[in-house]
XYZ file of C-alpha atoms in Angstrom:
651
model
C -18.027 38.449 10.241
C -17.205 34.931 11.462
C -16.786 34.338 15.165
C -14.034 32.356 16.896
C -16.449 29.455 17.330
C -17.146 29.511 13.606
C -13.430 29.236 12.904
C -13.107 26.312 15.357
C -15.939 24.536 13.544
C -14.299 25.122 10.158
C -10.993 23.689 11.503
C -12.727 20.508 12.771
C -14.646 20.149 9.517
C -11.408 20.506 7.463
C -9.738 17.789 9.570
C -12.815 15.563 9.280
C -13.015 15.967 5.512
C -9.274 15.304 5.065
C -8.457 18.707 3.628
C -4.783 19.185 2.899
C -2.344 21.399 4.787
C -2.875 24.359 2.451
C -6.562 24.594 3.446
C -5.635 24.724 7.145
C -2.966 27.334 6.548
C -5.553 29.390 4.666
C -7.943 29.240 7.679
C -5.182 30.403 10.000
C -4.241 33.324 7.792
C -7.910 34.296 7.350
C -8.427 34.268 11.152
C -5.355 36.386 11.748
C -6.598 38.989 9.296
C -10.265 39.104 10.204
C -10.468 38.526 13.990
C -9.699 41.285 16.508
C -6.843 40.852 18.907
C -7.938 38.863 21.919
C -7.069 35.849 24.019
C -9.589 33.823 22.012
C -7.804 34.774 18.771
C -4.498 33.493 20.187
C -6.147 30.215 21.214
C -7.608 29.943 17.695
C -4.208 30.429 16.054
C -2.675 27.750 18.283
C -5.591 25.417 17.473
C -5.011 25.888 13.743
C -1.279 25.179 14.103
C -2.048 22.008 16.103
C -4.487 20.987 13.345
C -1.734 21.535 10.771
C 0.632 19.377 12.833
C -2.044 16.664 13.141
C -2.580 16.804 9.385
C 1.146 16.474 8.685
C 1.432 13.520 11.061
C -1.577 11.897 9.420
C 0.014 12.366 5.988
C 3.231 10.791 7.267
C 1.250 7.829 8.618
C -0.478 7.518 5.265
C 2.875 7.646 3.488
C 4.292 4.965 5.770
C 1.174 2.900 5.232
C 1.577 3.156 1.474
C 5.222 2.162 1.814
C 4.261 -0.804 3.993
C 1.634 -1.867 1.459
C 4.201 -1.572 -1.351
C 6.617 -3.739 0.616
C 3.865 -6.312 1.288
C 2.819 -6.344 -2.393
C 6.453 -6.768 -3.427
C 6.856 -9.674 -1.011
C 3.731 -11.253 -2.490
C 5.180 -10.802 -5.976
C 8.300 -12.657 -4.878
C 6.202 -15.710 -4.037
C 3.746 -15.417 -6.954
C 6.062 -14.524 -9.858
C 8.747 -16.784 -11.269
C 9.730 -14.362 -14.019
C 12.610 -12.268 -12.668
C 12.133 -9.447 -15.187
C 8.469 -9.036 -14.183
C 9.382 -8.886 -10.459
C 12.100 -6.266 -11.043
C 9.785 -4.225 -13.256
C 7.118 -4.257 -10.508
C 9.686 -3.102 -7.898
C 10.817 -0.195 -10.111
C 7.227 0.878 -10.777
C 6.318 0.826 -7.053
C 9.463 2.731 -6.082
C 8.696 5.449 -8.599
C 5.020 5.671 -7.581
C 5.678 5.540 -3.825
C 8.305 8.263 -3.799
C 6.519 10.247 -6.499
C 9.402 10.505 -8.941
C 9.558 10.989 -12.692
C 11.876 8.064 -13.457
C 12.730 4.758 -11.827
C 15.294 2.200 -12.994
C 17.382 -0.714 -11.750
C 20.923 -1.596 -12.805
C 22.378 -5.114 -12.403
C 26.061 -6.021 -12.082
C 27.477 -8.102 -14.973
C 30.144 -10.501 -13.679
C 31.418 -11.233 -17.178
C 32.098 -7.613 -18.225
C 32.605 -6.105 -14.773
C 30.055 -3.286 -15.124
C 26.395 -2.420 -14.495
C 23.626 -2.454 -17.102
C 20.011 -1.256 -16.964
C 17.672 -4.234 -16.400
C 14.320 -2.537 -15.704
C 12.996 1.033 -16.233
C 9.787 2.980 -15.639
C 9.111 6.500 -16.900
C 12.244 6.675 -19.077
C 11.854 7.656 -22.726
C 15.403 7.898 -24.120
C 16.705 4.770 -25.914
C 20.264 5.837 -25.076
C 19.365 5.913 -21.363
C 18.081 2.314 -21.444
C 21.326 1.111 -23.037
C 23.721 2.710 -20.541
C 26.499 0.534 -19.074
C 28.380 1.924 -16.062
C 31.763 0.875 -14.739
C 32.441 0.307 -11.045
C 34.470 3.540 -10.845
C 32.059 5.832 -12.697
C 28.928 7.784 -11.881
C 26.391 7.550 -9.067
C 26.057 3.810 -9.711
C 29.765 3.226 -9.180
C 29.749 5.438 -6.077
C 26.870 3.492 -4.488
C 28.473 0.150 -5.392
C 31.871 1.078 -3.933
C 30.468 2.514 -0.695
C 27.543 0.032 -0.296
C 25.356 2.952 0.885
C 22.519 5.156 -0.497
C 23.432 8.283 -2.409
C 21.277 11.326 -3.267
C 22.063 14.268 -5.513
C 19.798 17.310 -6.001
C 21.780 18.541 -9.031
C 23.284 15.653 -10.986
C 25.151 17.692 -13.597
C 26.854 19.987 -11.080
C 27.558 17.280 -8.473
C 31.328 16.754 -8.179
C 31.292 14.055 -5.507
C 31.432 11.271 -8.104
C 33.294 10.699 -11.387
C 31.375 11.877 -14.435
C 31.418 10.177 -17.829
C 30.527 11.909 -21.106
C 28.331 9.110 -22.469
C 26.490 8.626 -19.182
C 26.029 12.371 -18.671
C 24.675 12.592 -22.231
C 22.121 9.865 -21.496
C 21.040 11.616 -18.284
C 20.755 14.912 -20.158
C 18.643 13.292 -22.882
C 16.301 12.059 -20.152
C 16.483 15.519 -18.469
C 17.197 14.029 -15.012
C 18.365 16.656 -12.484
C 17.842 14.924 -9.101
C 18.667 11.285 -8.375
C 18.581 8.827 -5.471
C 20.259 5.419 -5.588
C 20.444 2.556 -3.079
C 22.505 -0.669 -3.326
C 21.179 -4.211 -3.853
C 23.193 -6.327 -1.439
C 23.678 -10.099 -1.468
C 25.806 -10.990 1.581
C 28.706 -8.542 1.286
C 28.497 -8.040 -2.472
C 26.649 -5.357 -4.439
C 24.672 -7.059 -7.221
C 22.856 -3.951 -8.424
C 21.589 -0.434 -7.723
C 17.942 0.790 -7.516
C 17.403 4.403 -8.653
C 14.665 7.034 -8.687
C 15.104 10.401 -10.378
C 13.263 13.626 -11.117
C 13.359 16.170 -13.906
C 13.536 19.051 -11.430
C 15.705 19.964 -8.431
C 14.520 18.322 -5.209
C 15.848 16.728 -2.017
C 15.094 13.196 -0.779
C 14.204 12.640 2.881
C 15.422 9.811 5.084
C 12.116 7.924 4.849
C 12.373 7.849 1.057
C 15.880 6.445 1.295
C 14.620 3.878 3.813
C 11.672 2.654 1.744
C 13.809 2.570 -1.425
C 16.427 0.512 0.463
C 13.676 -1.896 1.577
C 12.505 -2.316 -2.013
C 16.149 -2.834 -3.073
C 16.449 -5.596 -0.466
C 13.410 -7.289 -1.987
C 14.981 -6.943 -5.443
C 18.131 -8.634 -4.087
C 16.024 -11.510 -2.772
C 14.206 -11.769 -6.125
C 17.479 -11.931 -8.035
C 18.890 -14.508 -5.621
C 15.740 -16.631 -5.837
C 15.714 -16.377 -9.614
C 19.320 -17.497 -9.813
C 18.614 -20.418 -7.480
C 15.571 -21.291 -9.589
C 17.674 -21.166 -12.749
C 20.317 -23.370 -11.150
C 17.679 -25.856 -10.031
C 16.069 -25.833 -13.467
C 19.465 -26.316 -15.112
C 20.229 -29.194 -12.760
C 16.897 -30.798 -13.643
C 17.615 -30.347 -17.338
C 21.039 -31.918 -16.915
C 19.537 -34.824 -15.000
C 16.877 -35.268 -17.685
C 19.468 -35.075 -20.445
C 21.695 -37.563 -18.640
C 18.773 -39.928 -18.204
C 17.779 -39.566 -21.876
C 21.388 -40.144 -22.922
C 21.554 -43.258 -20.758
C 18.354 -44.596 -22.306
C 19.657 -43.813 -25.798
C 23.037 -45.410 -25.134
C 21.293 -48.519 -23.830
C 19.154 -48.688 -26.959
C 22.176 -48.063 -29.191
C 24.178 -50.760 -27.434
C 21.307 -53.207 -27.862
C 20.984 -52.287 -31.554
C 24.745 -52.658 -32.113
C 24.710 -56.061 -30.408
C 21.817 -57.196 -32.610
C 23.610 -56.014 -35.765
C 26.798 -57.776 -34.693
C 24.823 -60.979 -34.172
C 23.140 -60.618 -37.561
C 26.458 -60.024 -39.334
C 28.068 -62.992 -37.624
C 25.132 -65.194 -38.613
C 25.264 -63.841 -42.172
C 28.942 -64.772 -42.605
C 28.416 -68.159 -40.986
C 25.689 -69.168 -43.438
C 27.534 -67.792 -46.491
C 25.331 -64.745 -47.066
C 25.499 -62.606 -50.189
C 26.142 -58.890 -50.629
C 22.437 -58.192 -51.128
C 21.839 -59.554 -47.595
C 24.277 -56.967 -46.190
C 22.623 -54.222 -48.251
C 19.181 -55.154 -47.002
C 20.243 -55.388 -43.352
C 22.127 -52.041 -43.292
C 19.386 -50.164 -45.207
C 16.659 -51.361 -42.817
C 18.769 -50.833 -39.684
C 20.065 -47.353 -40.498
C 17.209 -46.141 -42.682
C 18.445 -45.027 -46.087
C 19.645 -46.161 -49.492
C 22.664 -48.494 -49.406
C 24.947 -49.341 -52.321
C 27.699 -51.965 -52.457
C 30.239 -51.244 -55.180
C 33.227 -53.239 -56.362
C 36.814 -52.059 -56.779
C 35.853 -50.376 -60.058
C 33.115 -48.405 -58.206
C 30.386 -50.170 -60.188
C 27.206 -51.018 -58.314
C 27.009 -54.642 -57.277
C 23.721 -54.411 -55.394
C 21.488 -51.818 -53.700
C 18.736 -51.706 -51.089
C 16.449 -48.963 -49.759
C 15.003 -48.795 -46.247
C 11.231 -48.495 -45.680
C 9.803 -45.057 -46.433
C 13.117 -43.620 -47.631
C 13.137 -41.502 -50.818
C 16.533 -41.645 -52.472
C 17.539 -38.039 -53.410
C 19.934 -39.151 -56.152
C 17.048 -40.704 -58.082
C 15.577 -37.201 -58.519
C 18.811 -35.675 -59.866
C 18.287 -35.158 -63.595
C 21.274 -32.877 -64.123
C 24.220 -34.992 -65.384
C 26.677 -32.454 -63.976
C 25.345 -32.945 -60.446
C 25.402 -36.715 -60.861
C 29.005 -36.650 -62.067
C 29.915 -34.344 -59.170
C 28.457 -36.832 -56.688
C 30.359 -39.687 -58.359
C 33.602 -37.696 -58.094
C 32.944 -37.002 -54.405
C 32.286 -40.689 -53.736
C 35.484 -41.639 -55.570
C 37.537 -39.195 -53.471
C 35.810 -40.306 -50.246
C 36.558 -43.979 -50.995
C 40.233 -43.176 -51.384
C 40.283 -41.159 -48.139
C 38.358 -43.871 -46.275
C 40.865 -46.469 -47.464
C 43.759 -44.394 -46.124
C 42.088 -43.518 -42.777
C 40.502 -46.881 -42.090
C 37.246 -45.121 -41.145
C 34.101 -44.089 -42.976
C 34.066 -40.623 -44.586
C 31.271 -38.172 -45.470
C 31.251 -37.693 -49.242
C 28.363 -35.195 -49.360
C 26.431 -33.302 -46.705
C 23.621 -30.942 -47.633
C 20.139 -30.188 -46.361
C 18.068 -33.367 -46.433
C 20.829 -35.528 -47.912
C 24.051 -36.981 -46.536
C 26.215 -39.558 -48.285
C 28.739 -41.522 -46.195
C 31.268 -43.958 -47.650
C 33.157 -46.788 -45.968
C 35.948 -48.374 -48.003
C 35.979 -52.168 -48.214
C 39.595 -53.324 -48.156
C 41.323 -56.653 -48.220
C 45.008 -57.403 -48.220
C 46.757 -54.317 -49.576
C 44.091 -53.180 -51.993
C 40.629 -51.719 -52.346
C 37.908 -54.303 -52.865
C 35.033 -51.859 -53.131
C 32.900 -49.714 -50.893
C 29.746 -49.530 -48.801
C 27.826 -46.317 -49.568
C 24.790 -45.079 -47.653
C 22.511 -42.132 -48.480
C 20.418 -40.780 -45.583
C 18.233 -37.744 -44.922
C 20.274 -36.792 -41.814
C 23.756 -37.380 -40.434
C 24.395 -40.767 -38.822
C 25.110 -40.835 -35.096
C 28.230 -42.470 -33.691
C 26.611 -45.874 -33.168
C 25.166 -45.889 -36.699
C 28.604 -45.011 -38.098
C 30.111 -47.944 -36.199
C 27.412 -50.249 -37.565
C 28.215 -49.071 -41.112
C 31.944 -49.613 -40.619
C 31.424 -53.049 -39.072
C 29.189 -53.968 -42.003
C 31.964 -52.905 -44.410
C 34.281 -55.431 -42.712
C 31.783 -58.200 -43.397
C 31.413 -56.882 -46.954
C 35.176 -57.242 -47.418
C 34.955 -60.922 -46.471
C 32.153 -61.544 -48.960
C 33.916 -59.571 -51.706
C 37.163 -61.456 -51.096
C 35.340 -64.731 -51.625
C 33.663 -63.318 -54.730
C 36.983 -61.994 -56.051
C 38.607 -65.361 -55.488
C 35.909 -67.096 -57.530
C 36.137 -64.569 -60.360
C 39.940 -64.497 -60.373
C 39.943 -68.139 -61.418
C 38.113 -67.174 -64.598
C 40.069 -63.947 -65.315
C 43.533 -65.028 -64.191
C 44.643 -66.157 -67.665
C 43.038 -63.264 -69.545
C 46.033 -60.836 -69.485
C 48.463 -63.656 -70.293
C 46.387 -64.873 -73.231
C 45.955 -61.301 -74.527
C 49.694 -60.599 -74.517
C 50.439 -63.907 -76.213
C 48.084 -62.857 -79.010
C 49.237 -59.271 -79.613
C 53.008 -59.504 -78.970
C 55.801 -61.177 -80.907
C 56.938 -63.890 -80.812
C 53.655 -65.737 -80.406
C 53.532 -69.022 -78.534
C 51.707 -72.193 -79.633
C 48.683 -70.799 -81.532
C 46.720 -74.036 -81.270
C 47.038 -74.089 -77.490
C 46.282 -70.348 -77.417
C 43.114 -70.874 -79.483
C 41.916 -73.448 -76.920
C 42.714 -71.050 -74.078
C 40.777 -68.141 -75.631
C 37.681 -70.285 -76.106
C 37.232 -70.114 -72.316
C 36.402 -66.425 -72.810
C 34.150 -67.096 -75.809
C 36.735 -65.888 -78.337
C 37.046 -68.225 -81.339
C 40.253 -67.486 -83.228
C 38.971 -69.469 -86.184
C 36.584 -66.572 -86.842
C 37.704 -63.081 -87.902
C 38.771 -60.913 -84.951
C 39.721 -57.245 -84.569
C 42.157 -55.452 -82.298
C 40.751 -52.357 -80.560
C 43.236 -49.990 -78.857
C 41.872 -47.139 -76.715
C 43.995 -44.345 -75.283
C 42.743 -43.211 -71.824
C 43.899 -40.438 -69.452
C 47.337 -41.045 -67.998
C 47.275 -43.009 -64.758
C 43.608 -44.050 -65.134
C 44.044 -47.254 -67.156
C 44.018 -49.593 -64.130
C 41.008 -47.885 -62.600
C 39.039 -47.924 -65.880
C 39.987 -51.540 -66.554
C 38.589 -52.548 -63.167
C 35.301 -50.821 -63.949
C 35.067 -52.418 -67.397
C 35.459 -55.980 -66.131
C 31.747 -56.262 -65.508
C 30.865 -54.571 -68.792
C 32.673 -57.340 -70.706
C 30.313 -59.980 -69.369
C 28.656 -61.415 -72.484
C 31.235 -60.037 -74.958
C 33.429 -62.506 -76.852
C 36.660 -60.638 -76.101
C 39.968 -60.538 -74.281
C 41.156 -57.259 -72.835
C 43.668 -55.716 -70.444
C 45.605 -52.534 -69.845
C 48.849 -52.096 -71.769
C 50.649 -48.963 -70.644
C 48.163 -46.066 -70.674
C 45.973 -47.830 -73.225
C 43.312 -50.532 -73.117
C 43.722 -53.323 -75.672
C 40.816 -55.535 -76.782
C 40.775 -58.578 -79.049
C 37.128 -59.081 -80.019
C 35.270 -61.104 -82.618
C 33.713 -59.202 -85.490
C 30.158 -60.022 -84.374
C 30.579 -58.369 -80.933
C 32.623 -55.406 -82.190
C 29.756 -52.969 -82.859
C 28.110 -53.634 -79.493
C 31.455 -53.321 -77.703
C 32.202 -49.964 -79.385
C 28.764 -48.664 -78.404
C 29.131 -49.760 -74.767
C 32.644 -48.306 -74.450
C 31.679 -44.985 -76.061
C 28.684 -44.659 -73.735
C 30.874 -45.472 -70.714
C 33.480 -42.799 -71.514
C 30.933 -40.125 -72.451
C 28.790 -40.639 -69.336
C 31.873 -40.334 -67.124
C 33.327 -37.414 -69.102
C 36.605 -39.252 -69.679
C 38.895 -38.402 -72.592
C 39.417 -41.304 -74.970
C 40.559 -42.056 -78.504
C 40.342 -45.488 -80.114
C 41.360 -47.333 -83.268
C 39.903 -50.613 -84.563
C 42.096 -52.756 -86.787
C 40.898 -54.521 -89.881
C 39.481 -57.982 -89.147
C 41.786 -60.963 -89.576
C 41.087 -64.696 -89.476
C 44.788 -65.481 -89.130
C 45.891 -65.359 -85.435
C 49.487 -64.863 -86.559
C 48.454 -61.489 -88.054
C 47.082 -60.186 -84.743
C 50.441 -58.673 -83.567
C 50.682 -56.719 -86.833
C 47.096 -55.530 -86.418
C 47.891 -54.401 -82.892
C 51.002 -52.555 -84.046
C 49.165 -50.853 -86.906
C 46.287 -49.780 -84.628
C 48.798 -48.435 -82.075
C 50.593 -46.420 -84.782
C 47.277 -44.963 -85.918
C 46.440 -44.096 -82.314
C 49.719 -42.182 -81.934
C 48.960 -40.381 -85.206
C 45.548 -39.319 -83.853
C 47.420 -37.830 -80.883
C 49.447 -35.726 -83.320
C 46.201 -34.615 -84.990
C 44.740 -33.889 -81.510
C 41.611 -35.929 -82.259
C 39.666 -37.229 -79.223
C 36.321 -38.669 -78.286
C 35.877 -41.182 -81.161
C 36.764 -44.738 -82.148
C 38.233 -44.779 -85.702
C 38.732 -47.541 -88.277
C 42.308 -48.371 -89.168
C 41.507 -48.183 -92.878
C 40.739 -44.451 -92.478
C 44.142 -43.754 -90.968
C 46.644 -46.392 -92.107
C 48.165 -44.598 -95.087
C 48.237 -41.202 -93.362
C 49.744 -42.678 -90.230
C 52.493 -44.239 -92.367
C 53.169 -40.999 -94.268
C 52.754 -38.390 -91.518
C 53.006 -40.309 -88.246
C 56.474 -38.969 -87.446
C 55.536 -35.298 -87.944
C 54.487 -32.927 -85.224
C 51.394 -30.636 -85.450
C 53.426 -27.679 -86.778
C 54.997 -29.790 -89.495
C 51.590 -31.099 -90.587
C 50.361 -27.506 -90.680
C 53.291 -26.538 -92.879
C 52.633 -29.487 -95.212
C 48.969 -28.575 -95.701
C 49.928 -24.966 -96.350
C 52.515 -25.989 -98.945
C 50.105 -28.262 -100.873
C 46.809 -26.371 -100.554
C 48.250 -22.862 -100.466
C 45.582 -20.150 -100.137
C 42.835 -22.806 -99.949
C 44.032 -23.924 -96.477
C 42.203 -21.331 -94.385
C 39.904 -22.928 -91.837
C 38.673 -19.531 -90.635
C 37.351 -18.566 -94.103
C 33.905 -20.182 -94.748
C 34.239 -19.708 -98.535
C 37.605 -21.504 -98.636
C 36.178 -24.285 -96.504
C 33.273 -24.777 -98.949
C 35.710 -24.872 -101.870
C 37.817 -27.470 -100.063
C 34.738 -29.603 -99.320
C 33.666 -29.398 -102.990
C 37.118 -30.362 -104.287
C 37.351 -33.339 -101.937
C 33.914 -34.574 -103.073
C 34.969 -34.160 -106.718
C 38.154 -36.201 -106.195
C 36.409 -38.838 -104.060
C 33.810 -39.379 -106.819
C 36.354 -39.905 -109.601
C 36.202 -36.443 -111.144
C 32.411 -36.784 -111.695
C 31.018 -33.281 -111.144
C 27.339 -34.279 -111.291
C 27.756 -37.067 -108.705
C 29.794 -34.781 -106.430
C 27.138 -32.036 -106.700
C 24.424 -34.511 -105.701
C 26.554 -35.651 -102.741
C 26.891 -32.039 -101.608
C 23.202 -31.349 -102.381
C 23.984 -28.336 -104.580
C 23.150 -27.464 -108.212
C 25.565 -28.607 -110.891
C 26.105 -25.036 -112.103
C 27.039 -23.940 -108.581
C 29.471 -26.823 -108.384
C 31.074 -25.890 -111.711
C 31.467 -22.306 -110.511
C 33.319 -23.650 -107.480
C 35.615 -25.684 -109.737
C 36.396 -22.512 -111.696
C 37.198 -20.771 -108.450
C 39.515 -23.647 -107.489
C 41.313 -23.318 -110.818
C 42.025 -19.678 -110.088
C 43.043 -20.434 -106.503
C 45.241 -23.534 -106.989
C 46.395 -23.150 -110.563
C 47.192 -26.394 -112.459
C 45.895 -28.779 -109.820
C 44.318 -31.223 -112.345
C 47.668 -32.751 -113.281
C 47.594 -36.359 -112.040
C 50.565 -36.071 -109.643
C 49.400 -32.676 -108.371
C 45.803 -33.924 -108.012
C 47.027 -36.866 -105.904
C 48.921 -34.530 -103.578
C 45.883 -32.261 -103.247
C 43.610 -35.268 -102.628
C 45.895 -36.581 -99.856
C 46.202 -33.117 -98.305
C 42.412 -32.606 -98.303
C 41.868 -35.990 -96.630
C 44.533 -35.139 -94.056
C 42.791 -31.795 -93.441
C 39.486 -33.624 -92.904
C 41.144 -36.081 -90.494
C 42.557 -33.198 -88.528
C 39.353 -31.147 -88.440
C 36.233 -33.005 -89.670
C 34.055 -29.905 -89.069
C 35.988 -28.029 -91.745
C 36.171 -30.416 -94.706
C 33.668 -32.972 -93.405
């Protein structure tokens, strides 16, 4: 059996070794049970109780020391960390560890939405809990914020001192929080947040825990305030830097604009050409520059150093035509607005257009292709350059107008009755290289309504080198051209209309060496052109000899009447949707065209003579007595009319 002295020794040893309170309580209970009643036993019990008290005080000192260390570490974090989220996370972690809780989190007030949101957490697992937003009138957070004082609850779900919310209660339940302690983050007299600790079991929080949590909350308030000041200072520095950069840029832009203005002034003074403007703008703004005339034809181009023109890589005709249409529309808008207009803007390619105007009309345009959008100064440089371009184009137009001024007058004197002095007219047309002593033809081309003026402007440059007069007459273009240049002119015009996807239909008169016959040739070609409109033929230039007789006979009919005529003459043969009838019609037309010579017609169709004779037998059964001379003539005319109307059928 242990003596009283032994128990005293065990008490001192337990205190020395830092045993916890439970060990000391065990010694006391053991002494009470094993020692006999005596004065020494009473002294021993009192000694054990004093040892327990000493141990409890020592634990409190240790707890306060840990709290002080946590406060010191937090203060050090405030000076060492510039990342607000890291500081707040460290505060939440220390609060949870110091008080020994399951969960710690910090909610910050959102001025924009007027509620609190979770900014930092430690020990929380539920995603719903981390996304909670709490209004100023709801929950423990709202209670702490309104009263600016700590709040503790040992049973969150059953606590009726604050207003519950279903979503918030659900988040707390998911996290299984039963006890909670919250303290406010104060900045002056405003609550900017709430610091919380919570446990997943029922417990009470002592005053010291509220005190140390409030101290940590004060540090969090300082951290948030410092971070906001730091952000404001950083923003102010950024603004100052941006303002300084803008000032430097504006100075450079002003200098560049002044240099361009000086260059343009010098260019006009020394009588510079359009290519000089192109070169200057392309090298100043960096891109591909095009000067076009009033017909939107390129006059000159220039490309800045190192620039790759995107349009050069466009192989798809549809995309090219789309870009041309956009430029055309942008030129019209720029003319109306008096400012440059973006025609196309896509990744890596922008096209801007500035109309060049003079007097009341459009003289042309200045077009620039760049990899990126032009800034305001560059746009002004482009627009100022277009003004100089207008001066140069006006001078150019004045020089050219001297040559072209008599062209429309001379053309109308040739094609209209009564004609004026033909000898004087022949001298006048020689200026344009047209010799009326040689055979000439009249070419009439129907173009889309309202586009004749525009197309005529574009074709002015194409006529350079052709011995021809031309001008717009109504919605048609009329040319008087010598026979030598006719084929080349037809080829150039056809290529122009096809490349631009413009509808056109043309008729060329028979050549005449008698200038007095030109009005009749014009009238005959015009009649044939109207007849082609009835037949709905487009996209070709025809010879008058192919159409003259049919235009005279059927020119006054409409499409339905022509249909009825073909049906009446050809009967069951006139069926364009039946391939067999079409072949029979083609064979009969070849037979009639070759003077009733079956063998020659078969060779022309590249079929055997027996096959051809079988087709003739079939035609006899289909058309009856068609070989009679008068009937054969009617059938021949009808077949030719059918071919004129639809060359793919009886071609």
